Coordinates of N, CA and C in Angstrom, one line a residue:
M1 N -15.8 -0.4 -12.7 CA -14.8 0.7 -13.5 C -13.8 -0.8 -13.9
N2 N -13.4 -0.5 -15.3 CA -12.1 -1.6 -16.4 C -11.2 -1.5 -15.7
I3 N -10.3 -1.9 -15.2 CA -8.9 -2.1 -14.5 C -7.9 -2.7 -15.3
L4 N -7.1 -2.5 -16.1 CA -5.9 -2.8 -16.0 C -4.3 -3.2 -15.4
L5 N -4.1 -4.5 -14.9 CA -3.1 -4.4 -13.9 C -1.9 -5.1 -15.5
I6 N -0.8 -4.1 -15.1 CA 0.5 -3.8 -16.3 C 1.1 -4.8 -14.6
G7 N 1.2 -6.3 -14.6 CA 2.2 -7.3 -14.0 C 1.4 -7.7 -12.7
C8 N 1.7 -8.5 -12.3 CA 0.7 -9.0 -11.1 C 2.1 -10.1 -9.9
G9 N 3.1 -9.7 -9.1 CA 3.9 -9.9 -8.9 C 3.2 -10.3 -7.1
K10 N 3.9 -10.3 -6.5 CA 3.6 -10.8 -4.9 C 2.4 -9.9 -4.7
M11 N 3.1 -8.4 -4.9 CA 2.3 -7.3 -4.3 C 0.9 -7.1 -5.3
G12 N 0.9 -7.0 -6.0 CA -0.4 -6.5 -7.9 C -0.9 -8.0 -7.5
G13 N -0.5 -9.3 -7.0 CA -1.5 -10.2 -7.2 C -2.1 -10.3 -5.6
A14 N -1.3 -9.7 -4.6 CA -2.0 -9.7 -3.4 C -3.4 -9.3 -3.3
M15 N -2.6 -8.1 -3.7 CA -4.3 -6.9 -3.9 C -5.6 -7.3 -4.6
L16 N -5.0 -8.1 -6.0 CA -5.9 -8.7 -7.0 C -6.7 -9.5 -5.9
R17 N -6.4 -10.6 -5.2 CA -6.9 -11.2 -5.5 C -8.5 -10.7 -3.9
Q18 N -8.0 -9.5 -3.3 CA -8.7 -8.9 -2.4 C -9.6 -8.0 -2.8
W19 N -9.1 -7.8 -4.2 CA -10.6 -6.7 -5.3 C -11.8 -7.7 -6.2
A20 N -10.8 -8.9 -6.5 CA -11.4 -10.2 -7.1 C -12.5 -10.4 -6.0
A21 N -12.0 -10.6 -4.9 CA -13.3 -11.4 -4.0 C -14.2 -10.5 -3.2
R22 N -14.2 -9.3 -4.1 CA -15.5 -8.7 -2.8 C -15.8 -7.4 -3.5
D23 N -15.5 -6.7 -5.1 CA -15.8 -5.7 -5.7 C -16.4 -6.2 -7.6
E24 N -17.5 -5.4 -8.0 CA -17.7 -6.0 -9.1 C -16.9 -5.6 -9.9
N25 N -15.7 -4.7 -10.0 CA -14.9 -4.4 -10.5 C -14.2 -4.9 -11.8
Q26 N -14.2 -5.0 -13.4 CA -13.4 -6.0 -14.2 C -12.0 -6.2 -14.4
F27 N -11.2 -7.0 -14.1 CA -9.7 -7.0 -14.3 C -9.4 -7.4 -15.6
T28 N -8.0 -6.9 -15.7 CA -7.1 -7.5 -16.9 C -6.5 -7.7 -16.4
V29 N -5.6 -8.7 -16.7 CA -4.0 -8.9 -16.2 C -3.1 -9.4 -17.5
A30 N -2.2 -7.8 -17.8 CA -1.3 -8.0 -18.6 C 0.0 -8.4 -18.0
D31 N 0.8 -10.3 -18.0 CA 1.7 -10.6 -17.6 C 2.4 -12.0 -18.1
P32 N 3.2 -11.9 -18.5 CA 3.4 -12.6 -19.4 C 3.8 -14.7 -18.4
A33 N 3.9 -13.8 -17.2 CA 4.4 -15.4 -16.1 C 3.3 -15.5 -15.2
A34 N 2.2 -14.7 -15.4 CA 1.4 -14.8 -14.0 C 0.5 -16.4 -14.3
T35 N 0.4 -16.5 -13.1 CA -0.2 -17.8 -12.8 C -1.5 -18.1 -11.3
G36 N -2.7 -18.7 -11.6 CA -3.0 -19.1 -10.7 C -4.0 -17.2 -10.5
L37 N -4.6 -17.0 -11.0 CA -5.2 -16.0 -11.3 C -6.6 -16.0 -10.6
P38 N -7.2 -15.0 -9.9 CA -8.7 -15.3 -9.5 C -9.8 -15.4 -10.6
D39 N -11.0 -16.4 -10.8 CA -12.0 -16.7 -11.6 C -12.5 -15.1 -12.0
G40 N -12.8 -15.2 -13.5 CA -13.1 -13.9 -13.8 C -12.5 -13.1 -14.4
V41 N -11.0 -12.7 -14.1 CA -9.9 -12.4 -14.7 C -9.1 -12.8 -15.7
T42 N -9.5 -11.5 -16.6 CA -8.9 -11.6 -18.2 C -7.0 -11.7 -18.1
H43 N -6.6 -12.7 -18.6 CA -4.8 -12.8 -18.4 C -4.6 -12.4 -20.2
V44 N -3.8 -11.7 -20.7 CA -3.3 -11.6 -22.0 C -1.5 -11.1 -21.3
T45 N -0.9 -12.0 -22.2 CA 0.8 -12.0 -22.1 C 1.8 -11.1 -22.7
D46 N 0.6 -10.1 -23.5 CA 1.9 -9.4 -24.6 C 0.5 -7.8 -24.5
A47 N 1.6 -7.0 -24.7 CA 0.9 -5.4 -24.8 C -0.2 -5.4 -26.0
A48 N 0.1 -6.0 -27.0 CA -0.2 -6.0 -28.5 C -1.8 -7.2 -28.2
D49 N -1.7 -7.6 -27.1 CA -3.2 -8.0 -27.2 C -3.9 -7.2 -26.2
V50 N -3.7 -6.2 -26.0 CA -4.4 -5.1 -24.9 C -5.3 -3.9 -25.8
P51 N -6.4 -3.7 -25.4 CA -7.1 -3.1 -26.4 C -6.8 -1.4 -26.6
A52 N -7.0 -0.9 -26.9 CA -6.7 0.6 -26.8 C -8.3 1.3 -26.0
G53 N -7.6 2.4 -25.1 CA -8.9 2.9 -24.9 C -10.3 2.9 -23.8
V54 N -9.9 1.5 -22.9 CA -11.2 1.0 -22.5 C -11.3 1.1 -20.9
F55 N -10.3 1.4 -20.6 CA -9.3 1.3 -19.1 C -9.7 2.4 -18.3
D56 N -10.6 2.1 -16.8 CA -10.7 3.4 -16.1 C -9.2 3.6 -15.7
V57 N -8.8 2.6 -15.1 CA -7.4 2.7 -14.5 C -6.7 1.9 -14.8
V58 N -5.3 2.2 -15.3 CA -4.7 1.3 -15.7 C -3.1 1.4 -14.0
L59 N -3.4 -0.2 -13.7 CA -2.1 -0.3 -12.1 C -1.2 -0.9 -12.6
I60 N 0.0 0.4 -12.0 CA 1.5 -0.4 -12.9 C 2.3 -0.8 -11.4
A61 N 2.2 -1.9 -11.8 CA 2.5 -3.5 -10.5 C 3.9 -3.9 -10.7
I62 N 4.5 -3.3 -11.8 CA 5.8 -4.0 -11.9 C 6.9 -3.0 -11.2
K63 N 8.0 -3.8 -11.5 CA 9.2 -3.6 -10.5 C 9.8 -2.4 -10.8
P64 N 9.8 -1.4 -10.3 CA 10.5 0.0 -10.6 C 11.3 0.2 -12.1
Q65 N 12.3 -0.6 -11.4 CA 13.3 -0.6 -13.0 C 12.5 -1.3 -14.3
M66 N 11.5 -1.5 -14.5 CA 11.2 -2.1 -16.0 C 10.3 -1.2 -16.4
I67 N 10.3 0.0 -15.4 CA 8.9 0.8 -16.0 C 9.0 1.4 -17.5
V68 N 10.4 1.9 -17.2 CA 10.6 2.9 -18.4 C 10.4 1.6 -19.8
D69 N 11.0 0.5 -19.6 CA 10.7 -0.5 -20.8 C 9.8 -0.5 -21.1
V70 N 8.5 -1.3 -20.5 CA 7.4 -1.4 -20.0 C 6.3 -0.6 -20.6
L71 N 6.2 -0.2 -19.2 CA 4.8 1.2 -19.5 C 4.4 2.1 -20.9
P72 N 5.5 2.6 -21.7 CA 5.1 2.6 -23.0 C 4.2 1.9 -23.7
D73 N 4.7 0.4 -23.6 CA 4.0 -0.6 -24.6 C 2.2 -0.6 -24.2
Y74 N 1.8 0.1 -22.9 CA 0.5 0.1 -22.3 C 0.0 1.7 -22.0
V75 N 0.6 2.3 -22.2 CA -0.4 4.2 -22.4 C -1.3 3.9 -22.7
H76 N -1.3 3.0 -24.1 CA -2.8 3.2 -24.9 C -4.0 2.8 -24.6
A77 N -3.8 1.9 -23.3 CA -4.9 1.1 -22.8 C -5.9 1.8 -22.2
L78 N -5.3 3.0 -21.8 CA -6.3 4.4 -20.7 C -7.1 4.7 -21.7
K79 N -8.4 4.9 -21.0 CA -9.8 5.5 -21.9 C -9.4 7.3 -21.4
T80 N -10.2 7.7 -22.5 CA -10.4 9.5 -22.1 C -11.0 10.0 -20.6
G81 N -10.4 10.4 -20.0 CA -11.2 10.8 -18.4 C -10.3 9.5 -17.4
G82 N -9.2 8.4 -17.4 CA -8.8 7.8 -17.0 C -7.9 7.8 -16.4
C83 N -7.0 7.1 -15.2 CA -6.3 7.7 -14.5 C -5.2 5.9 -14.4
F84 N -3.7 6.9 -14.1 CA -3.0 5.7 -14.1 C -2.8 5.7 -12.6
V85 N -2.3 4.5 -12.0 CA -2.0 4.3 -10.4 C -0.9 3.2 -10.3
S86 N 0.0 3.9 -10.0 CA 1.6 3.4 -9.7 C 1.4 2.7 -8.1
I87 N 1.4 1.5 -8.1 CA 2.7 1.3 -7.2 C 4.1 0.7 -6.9
A88 N 4.6 1.0 -7.8 CA 5.9 0.9 -7.8 C 6.4 1.6 -6.9
A89 N 7.4 1.2 -5.8 CA 8.1 1.5 -5.2 C 8.8 2.2 -5.5
G90 N 9.2 3.4 -4.9 CA 10.4 4.5 -4.9 C 10.1 4.7 -6.5
C91 N 9.6 5.3 -7.5 CA 8.8 6.0 -8.3 C 7.8 6.9 -8.2
S92 N 8.8 7.7 -9.1 CA 7.9 8.8 -8.5 C 6.7 9.2 -9.8
I93 N 6.5 9.9 -9.3 CA 4.8 10.5 -10.2 C 5.6 11.7 -11.8
E94 N 6.6 12.1 -11.0 CA 7.5 12.5 -12.3 C 8.0 11.6 -13.7
T95 N 7.8 10.3 -12.8 CA 8.6 9.3 -13.9 C 8.2 8.8 -14.4
V96 N 6.5 8.8 -13.9 CA 5.2 8.0 -14.4 C 5.4 9.2 -15.7
A97 N 4.7 10.0 -15.0 CA 3.9 11.6 -16.5 C 5.2 11.5 -17.6
K98 N 6.5 11.5 -17.7 CA 7.3 11.6 -18.6 C 7.4 10.3 -19.6
I99 N 6.6 9.5 -18.9 CA 6.3 8.5 -20.4 C 4.7 8.2 -20.5
V100 N 3.6 8.8 -19.4 CA 2.3 8.6 -19.8 C 2.0 10.4 -20.4
G101 N 3.0 11.4 -20.3 CA 2.8 12.4 -20.7 C 1.4 13.0 -19.5
D102 N 0.8 13.9 -20.0 CA -0.4 15.0 -18.9 C -1.7 14.0 -19.2
A103 N -1.4 13.6 -18.1 CA -2.6 12.7 -17.6 C -2.7 12.0 -15.9
A104 N -4.0 11.3 -15.5 CA -3.9 11.7 -14.0 C -3.1 10.6 -13.5
I105 N -2.5 10.8 -12.8 CA -1.3 10.1 -12.1 C -1.8 9.6 -10.7
I106 N -1.9 8.7 -10.3 CA -1.8 8.7 -8.3 C -0.9 7.4 -8.0
R107 N -0.2 7.8 -7.1 CA 1.0 6.8 -6.9 C 0.5 6.3 -5.5
V108 N 0.6 4.8 -5.0 CA 0.1 4.4 -3.6 C 0.9 3.5 -3.6
M109 N 1.5 3.3 -2.0 CA 2.2 2.9 -1.2 C 1.5 1.7 -0.6
P110 N 1.4 0.3 -0.3 CA 0.5 -0.4 0.4 C 1.6 -0.8 0.6
N111 N 1.6 -1.5 1.3 CA 2.4 -2.7 2.5 C 1.3 -4.4 2.3
M112 N 2.5 -4.9 3.3 CA 2.2 -6.9 2.9 C 1.0 -7.2 3.3
A113 N 0.6 -6.4 4.5 CA -1.2 -7.5 5.0 C -2.0 -6.9 3.7
A114 N -1.7 -6.4 3.0 CA -2.6 -6.2 1.7 C -3.5 -7.9 1.8
M115 N -2.0 -8.9 1.6 CA -2.7 -10.2 1.1 C -3.8 -10.4 2.2
V116 N -4.0 -10.2 3.6 CA -5.2 -10.5 4.1 C -5.8 -9.7 4.2
G117 N -5.8 -8.5 3.2 CA -6.7 -7.9 3.7 C -6.8 -6.8 5.2
L118 N -5.7 -6.2 5.2 CA -5.3 -5.7 6.4 C -4.1 -4.7 6.3
G119 N -3.9 -4.5 4.3 CA -3.1 -3.4 4.2 C -3.4 -2.2 4.6
V120 N -2.1 -1.1 5.0 CA -2.4 0.1 5.1 C -1.6 0.5 4.2
S121 N -2.5 1.4 3.0 CA -1.8 2.5 2.1 C -2.0 4.2 2.0
G122 N -0.9 4.5 2.0 CA -0.6 6.0 1.4 C -0.7 6.3 -0.1
I123 N -1.6 7.1 -0.8 CA -1.6 8.0 -1.8 C -1.8 9.5 -1.9
Y124 N -0.7 9.6 -3.3 CA -0.7 10.8 -3.3 C -1.3 11.2 -5.1
S125 N -1.4 11.9 -5.6 CA -2.0 12.5 -6.4 C -1.9 13.8 -7.7
N126 N -1.5 13.5 -8.3 CA -1.0 14.9 -9.2 C -2.1 15.9 -9.6
D127 N -1.8 16.9 -10.1 CA -2.9 17.9 -10.3 C -4.3 17.2 -11.7
A128 N -4.1 16.7 -11.9 CA -4.3 16.1 -13.3 C -6.0 15.5 -12.7
C129 N -5.8 14.7 -11.3 CA -6.5 14.0 -11.3 C -7.9 14.8 -10.3
S130 N -9.5 14.3 -10.3 CA -10.1 15.1 -10.4 C -10.2 14.4 -8.5
K131 N -10.8 15.2 -8.2 CA -11.6 14.6 -7.1 C -12.5 13.7 -6.6
Q132 N -13.3 13.7 -8.0 CA -13.6 12.4 -7.8 C -12.8 10.8 -8.5
Q133 N -11.9 11.2 -9.3 CA -11.1 10.1 -8.9 C -10.2 9.5 -7.5
V134 N -9.6 10.7 -7.1 CA -8.9 10.4 -5.8 C -9.7 9.7 -4.8
T135 N -11.3 10.4 -5.1 CA -12.5 9.4 -3.8 C -12.7 7.8 -4.2
D136 N -12.7 7.7 -5.6 CA -12.8 6.4 -6.1 C -11.9 5.6 -5.8
V137 N -10.7 5.6 -6.1 CA -9.3 5.2 -5.7 C -9.0 5.2 -4.4
T138 N -9.5 5.8 -3.8 CA -9.2 5.7 -2.3 C -9.8 4.5 -1.6
A139 N -11.2 4.6 -1.8 CA -12.1 3.5 -1.9 C -12.1 1.8 -2.2
W140 N -11.3 1.7 -3.7 CA -10.4 1.0 -4.4 C -9.4 0.4 -3.3
I141 N -8.5 1.0 -3.4 CA -7.5 0.7 -2.7 C -7.7 0.4 -0.7
A142 N -8.7 0.9 -0.5 CA -9.1 0.7 1.0 C -9.6 -0.8 0.8
Q143 N -10.1 -1.2 -0.1 CA -10.6 -2.8 0.2 C -9.2 -3.9 0.7
T144 N -8.0 -3.6 0.2 CA -7.6 -4.1 0.6 C -6.8 -3.9 2.6
G145 N -7.9 -3.3 2.6 CA -7.3 -2.9 4.6 C -7.6 -1.3 4.8
S146 N -6.7 0.0 4.7 CA -7.2 0.5 4.7 C -6.0 1.7 4.1
C147 N -6.6 3.1 3.8 CA -5.9 3.8 2.8 C -5.8 5.3 3.6
V148 N -4.7 6.2 3.5 CA -4.3 7.3 3.8 C -4.4 8.5 2.6
Q149 N -5.2 9.4 2.3 CA -4.6 10.5 1.4 C -3.6 11.4 2.1
L150 N -2.7 11.9 1.0 CA -1.2 12.1 1.4 C -1.0 14.0 0.8
A151 N -0.4 14.6 1.8 CA -0.6 16.1 1.4 C 0.8 16.7 0.1
N152 N 1.9 15.7 0.2 CA 2.0 15.8 -0.9 C 3.3 14.3 -0.6
E153 N 4.0 14.7 -2.0 CA 5.1 12.9 -2.4 C 5.8 12.8 -1.5
D154 N 6.5 13.3 -0.9 CA 7.4 13.2 0.2 C 7.2 12.7 1.4
E155 N 5.8 12.5 1.5 CA 4.8 11.3 2.6 C 4.8 10.5 2.2
I156 N 4.7 10.4 0.8 CA 5.2 8.6 0.4 C 6.1 7.8 0.8
D157 N 7.5 8.6 1.0 CA 9.3 8.8 1.4 C 8.4 8.3 2.9
R158 N 7.9 8.8 3.9 CA 7.5 9.3 5.3 C 7.1 7.9 5.3
L159 N 5.8 7.4 5.0 CA 4.8 6.5 5.5 C 5.3 5.4 4.6
T160 N 6.5 5.0 3.5 CA 7.6 4.3 2.9 C 8.2 3.9 4.3
A161 N 8.6 4.4 5.0 CA 9.2 4.6 5.7 C 8.8 4.0 7.7
V162 N 7.7 4.1 7.6 CA 6.7 3.6 8.9 C 6.0 2.6 8.3
S163 N 5.2 2.2 7.7 CA 4.2 0.9 7.1 C 4.5 0.2 6.2
G164 N 4.9 1.3 4.7 CA 5.3 0.5 3.8 C 6.7 -0.6 4.4
S165 N 7.8 -0.2 5.3 CA 8.6 -1.2 6.0 C 8.6 -1.9 7.3
G166 N 7.6 -1.2 7.7 CA 6.9 -1.6 9.6 C 6.7 -3.0 9.6
P167 N 6.5 -3.9 8.5 CA 6.6 -5.4 8.9 C 7.3 -5.8 8.4
G168 N 8.5 -5.4 8.0 CA 9.6 -5.8 8.2 C 10.0 -5.8 10.1
Y169 N 10.0 -4.3 10.3 CA 10.4 -4.4 11.7 C 10.1 -5.3 12.4
V170 N 8.1 -5.3 13.0 CA 7.4 -6.1 13.7 C 7.7 -7.1 13.2
F171 N 8.2 -8.0 12.3 CA 8.5 -9.1 12.4 C 9.6 -10.0 12.8
E172 N 10.6 -8.8 13.0 CA 11.8 -9.2 13.6 C 11.8 -8.6 15.2
L173 N 10.8 -8.0 15.5 CA 10.3 -7.9 17.0 C 10.4 -9.1 17.6
M174 N 9.1 -9.6 16.5 CA 8.4 -10.8 17.0 C 9.1 -12.2 17.2
R175 N 10.5 -11.8 16.0 CA 10.7 -13.5 16.0 C 11.8 -13.0 17.5
S176 N 12.1 -11.9 17.7 CA 13.1 -12.1 19.4 C 12.4 -11.8 20.6
Y177 N 11.0 -11.8 20.1 CA 10.0 -11.9 20.9 C 9.5 -13.6 21.5
V178 N 9.9 -13.9 20.4 CA 9.7 -15.6 20.1 C 10.9 -16.5 21.1
A179 N 11.9 -15.9 21.0 CA 13.4 -16.4 21.1 C 13.1 -15.8 22.4
A180 N 12.8 -14.9 23.4 CA 13.0 -15.1 24.5 C 11.9 -15.9 25.2
A181 N 10.7 -15.5 24.7 CA 10.0 -16.6 25.4 C 10.8 -18.3 25.7
K182 N 11.2 -18.6 24.5 CA 11.4 -19.5 24.5 C 13.2 -19.9 25.5
S183 N 13.0 -18.6 25.4 CA 14.7 -18.7 26.8 C 14.0 -18.9 28.0
V184 N 12.5 -19.2 28.5 CA 12.2 -18.9 29.6 C 11.6 -20.6 29.9
G185 N 11.9 -21.2 28.4 CA 11.6 -22.5 28.4 C 9.9 -22.8 27.4
F186 N 9.3 -22.0 27.2 CA 8.5 -22.9 26.0 C 9.3 -23.0 24.8
D187 N 8.3 -24.5 24.4 CA 8.2 -24.3 23.0 C 8.1 -23.8 22.0
Q188 N 9.2 -24.0 20.6 CA 8.3 -22.9 19.7 C 7.1 -22.7 19.1
E189 N 6.4 -23.6 19.0 CA 5.0 -23.9 19.0 C 3.8 -22.9 20.0
T190 N 4.5 -23.1 21.5 CA 4.0 -22.7 22.4 C 4.4 -21.4 22.4
A191 N 5.2 -20.9 22.3 CA 6.0 -19.5 22.1 C 5.5 -18.5 21.1
E192 N 5.3 -18.9 20.5 CA 4.7 -18.4 19.2 C 3.4 -18.1 19.1
K193 N 2.6 -19.2 19.8 CA 1.0 -18.7 20.1 C 1.1 -17.4 21.3
L194 N 1.5 -17.4 22.3 CA 1.5 -16.5 23.1 C 2.1 -15.2 23.0
V195 N 3.2 -15.3 22.2 CA 3.9 -13.9 21.2 C 2.7 -13.2 20.0
F196 N 2.3 -14.3 19.5 CA 1.5 -14.0 18.4 C -0.1 -13.0 19.0
D197 N -0.7 -14.2 20.0 CA -2.0 -13.9 20.8 C -1.8 -12.7 21.2
T198 N -0.2 -12.7 22.2 CA -0.2 -11.2 22.8 C -0.5 -9.9 22.6
I199 N 0.1 -10.2 21.1 CA 0.6 -8.5 20.2 C -0.7 -8.8 19.6
T200 N -1.8 -9.6 18.8 CA -2.7 -9.3 18.5 C -4.3 -8.4 19.4
G201 N -3.6 -9.0 20.8 CA -4.7 -9.2 21.7 C -4.2 -7.0 22.4
A202 N -3.2 -6.8 22.6 CA -2.8 -5.7 22.6 C -3.4 -4.6 21.4
V203 N -3.3 -4.9 20.4 CA -3.0 -3.4 18.9 C -4.8 -4.0 19.2
E204 N -5.8 -4.6 19.7 CA -6.9 -4.6 19.2 C -7.3 -4.0 20.7
T205 N -6.9 -4.6 21.7 CA -7.2 -3.6 23.1 C -6.8 -1.8 22.9
A206 N -6.1 -1.8 21.9 CA -5.0 -0.4 22.1 C -6.3 0.8 21.1
R207 N -6.8 -0.7 19.8 CA -7.4 0.2 19.1 C -9.2 0.6 19.2
Q208 N -9.3 -0.1 20.4 CA -10.5 0.5 20.6 C -10.6 0.7 21.7
S209 N -9.7 1.2 22.8 CA -10.1 1.9 23.9 C -9.6 3.2 23.3
E210 N -10.1 4.1 24.2 CA -9.9 5.9 24.4 C -8.6 6.6 24.7
S211 N -7.4 5.3 26.0 CA -6.5 5.7 26.4 C -5.6 5.6 25.6
S212 N -4.9 6.9 25.9 CA -3.7 6.6 25.1 C -2.9 5.8 25.3
L213 N -1.4 4.9 24.1 CA 0.1 4.3 24.7 C 0.1 4.1 26.0
E214 N 0.4 5.3 25.8 CA 1.3 5.7 27.8 C 0.5 4.8 28.7
E215 N -1.1 5.6 28.8 CA -2.3 4.8 29.5 C -2.2 3.9 29.8
L216 N -2.6 3.1 28.5 CA -2.5 1.7 28.2 C -1.3 0.9 29.0
R217 N -0.3 1.2 28.7 CA 1.1 0.9 29.2 C 1.1 0.9 30.6
N218 N 0.3 2.2 31.4 CA 0.7 2.0 32.8 C -0.5 1.4 33.4
S219 N -1.5 1.2 33.3 CA -2.6 0.6 33.7 C -1.9 -0.9 33.7
V220 N -1.1 -1.5 33.3 CA -0.6 -2.7 33.0 C 0.8 -2.8 33.9
T221 N 1.1 -2.0 34.7 CA 2.8 -1.6 34.9 C 1.9 -1.3 36.4
S222 N 2.4 -2.4 37.0 CA 1.9 -1.9 38.8 C 3.5 -1.9 39.3
K223 N 3.2 -1.4 40.4 CA 4.5 -0.4 41.3 C 5.5 -1.7 41.6
N224 N 6.8 -1.8 41.1 CA 8.1 -3.1 41.4 C 7.4 -4.1 40.9
G225 N 6.6 -4.2 40.4 CA 5.9 -4.9 39.9 C 6.6 -5.8 38.8
T226 N 6.0 -7.3 37.6 CA 7.2 -8.0 37.1 C 6.7 -7.2 35.7
T227 N 5.4 -6.5 35.4 CA 6.1 -5.7 34.0 C 6.8 -4.4 34.3
Q228 N 6.7 -3.5 35.4 CA 7.8 -2.4 35.4 C 9.0 -3.1 35.6
A229 N 9.6 -4.7 35.7 CA 10.7 -4.9 35.6 C 11.3 -5.3 34.1
G230 N 9.9 -5.6 33.6 CA 10.9 -6.1 32.1 C 10.9 -4.8 31.2
L231 N 9.7 -3.8 31.4 CA 10.0 -2.4 30.7 C 11.2 -1.5 31.0
E232 N 11.9 -1.7 32.6 CA 12.9 -0.7 32.3 C 13.6 -1.7 32.1
A233 N 13.7 -3.3 31.2 CA 15.0 -3.8 30.5 C 15.0 -3.1 29.6
L234 N 13.7 -2.8 29.1 CA 13.5 -2.5 28.0 C 13.9 -1.4 27.2
M235 N 13.1 -0.4 27.9 CA 13.5 0.8 27.8 C 14.9 1.5 28.1
H236 N 15.7 1.1 28.6 CA 16.8 1.6 29.6 C 17.1 2.8 29.2
D237 N 17.6 3.7 30.0 CA 17.9 4.9 29.1 C 17.4 5.2 27.9
G238 N 16.3 4.8 27.8 CA 16.0 5.5 26.5 C 16.2 5.0 25.0
Q239 N 16.8 3.8 25.5 CA 17.4 3.0 24.6 C 16.2 2.5 23.0
L240 N 15.3 2.3 23.8 CA 13.9 1.7 22.5 C 13.4 2.8 21.5
H241 N 13.0 3.6 22.3 CA 12.8 5.0 21.7 C 13.7 5.1 20.6
A242 N 14.8 5.6 20.9 CA 15.9 6.2 20.1 C 16.3 5.1 18.7
L243 N 16.3 3.8 19.3 CA 16.2 2.8 18.4 C 15.3 2.4 17.5
F244 N 14.0 2.9 17.5 CA 12.8 3.1 16.4 C 12.8 4.5 15.5
E245 N 13.6 5.4 16.6 CA 13.9 6.7 15.2 C 14.7 6.3 14.4
N246 N 15.9 6.1 15.2 CA 16.6 5.7 14.0 C 16.2 4.6 12.7
T247 N 15.7 4.1 13.4 CA 15.1 3.1 12.6 C 14.6 3.2 11.5
V248 N 13.9 4.3 11.6 CA 12.2 5.2 10.5 C 13.3 5.9 9.8
Q249 N 14.1 6.7 10.3 CA 14.9 8.0 10.2 C 15.9 7.0 8.6
A250 N 16.1 5.8 9.3 CA 16.8 5.4 7.9 C 16.2 4.7 6.9
A251 N 15.6 3.9 7.4 CA 14.5 3.8 6.1 C 14.0 5.1 5.5
Y252 N 13.0 6.1 6.2 CA 12.8 7.6 5.7 C 14.0 7.7 4.1
R253 N 15.6 8.1 4.9 CA 16.2 8.6 4.0 C 16.4 7.7 2.5
R254 N 16.7 6.8 2.6 CA 16.6 5.4 1.7 C 15.7 5.9 1.0
A255 N 14.2 5.4 0.8 CA 13.5 6.1 0.7 C 13.5 7.0 -0.9
A256 N 13.9 8.6 -0.2 CA 14.2 9.6 -0.6 C 15.6 9.4 -1.8
E257 N 16.6 8.4 -1.4 CA 17.9 8.3 -2.3 C 17.1 7.5 -3.3
L258 N 15.8 6.7 -3.4 CA 15.9 5.5 -4.2 C 14.7 6.5 -5.3
K259 N 14.4 7.2 -4.8 CA 13.7 8.0 -5.7 C 14.0 8.3 -7.3

């Protein structure tokens, strides 16, 4: 595919580096401030330098508040039968359609781990998209990690609350876990290694196991042992479950408000 990226900030740049390293698509970046682009990527600084009707995909990777002012200058770039793909958080397909007209539009919600090829993204397409376009874009986005096709646009907001914002929750949990490790006498470096490797090992164990998370938890919890003592403190009166549910619900409500 011949792909135009409008904007190349943190998320767009992270995804571009993954794509440029592993596929044969052709990329053009339109961004006056872009630096350090991968080899082989064409860079333009002005919409006037973007040819008309030659791109299979126009990726909208600018801040949502810029779309109304910037996107109209690039509508000409999409070829007949192509599609617009937006990774702009909180920007609905309807908002994009008001600018680009009756075109195939796919909305994508990626997350931060795309920068290391372990991202998780959700996609939703409008009725103008063909099955082949959805298949192709899903496979392309999955090169940055994994990609889930969603049934409706509201699921974008729900996914945003779970995996889009999720790295922030996990980083805060890790920060608190590291502080707790230090409280029992480990230095910062050792505490980080213990926590990071413990989490990585637990995730991979869960991923590769056929057991449920509850079964895995129980398998390392001996009666009256150390894990049970720790879990009783962690899960006191169901507070952990309630805290996570409230966290995700709050993020979901905010995602819906931002549309």
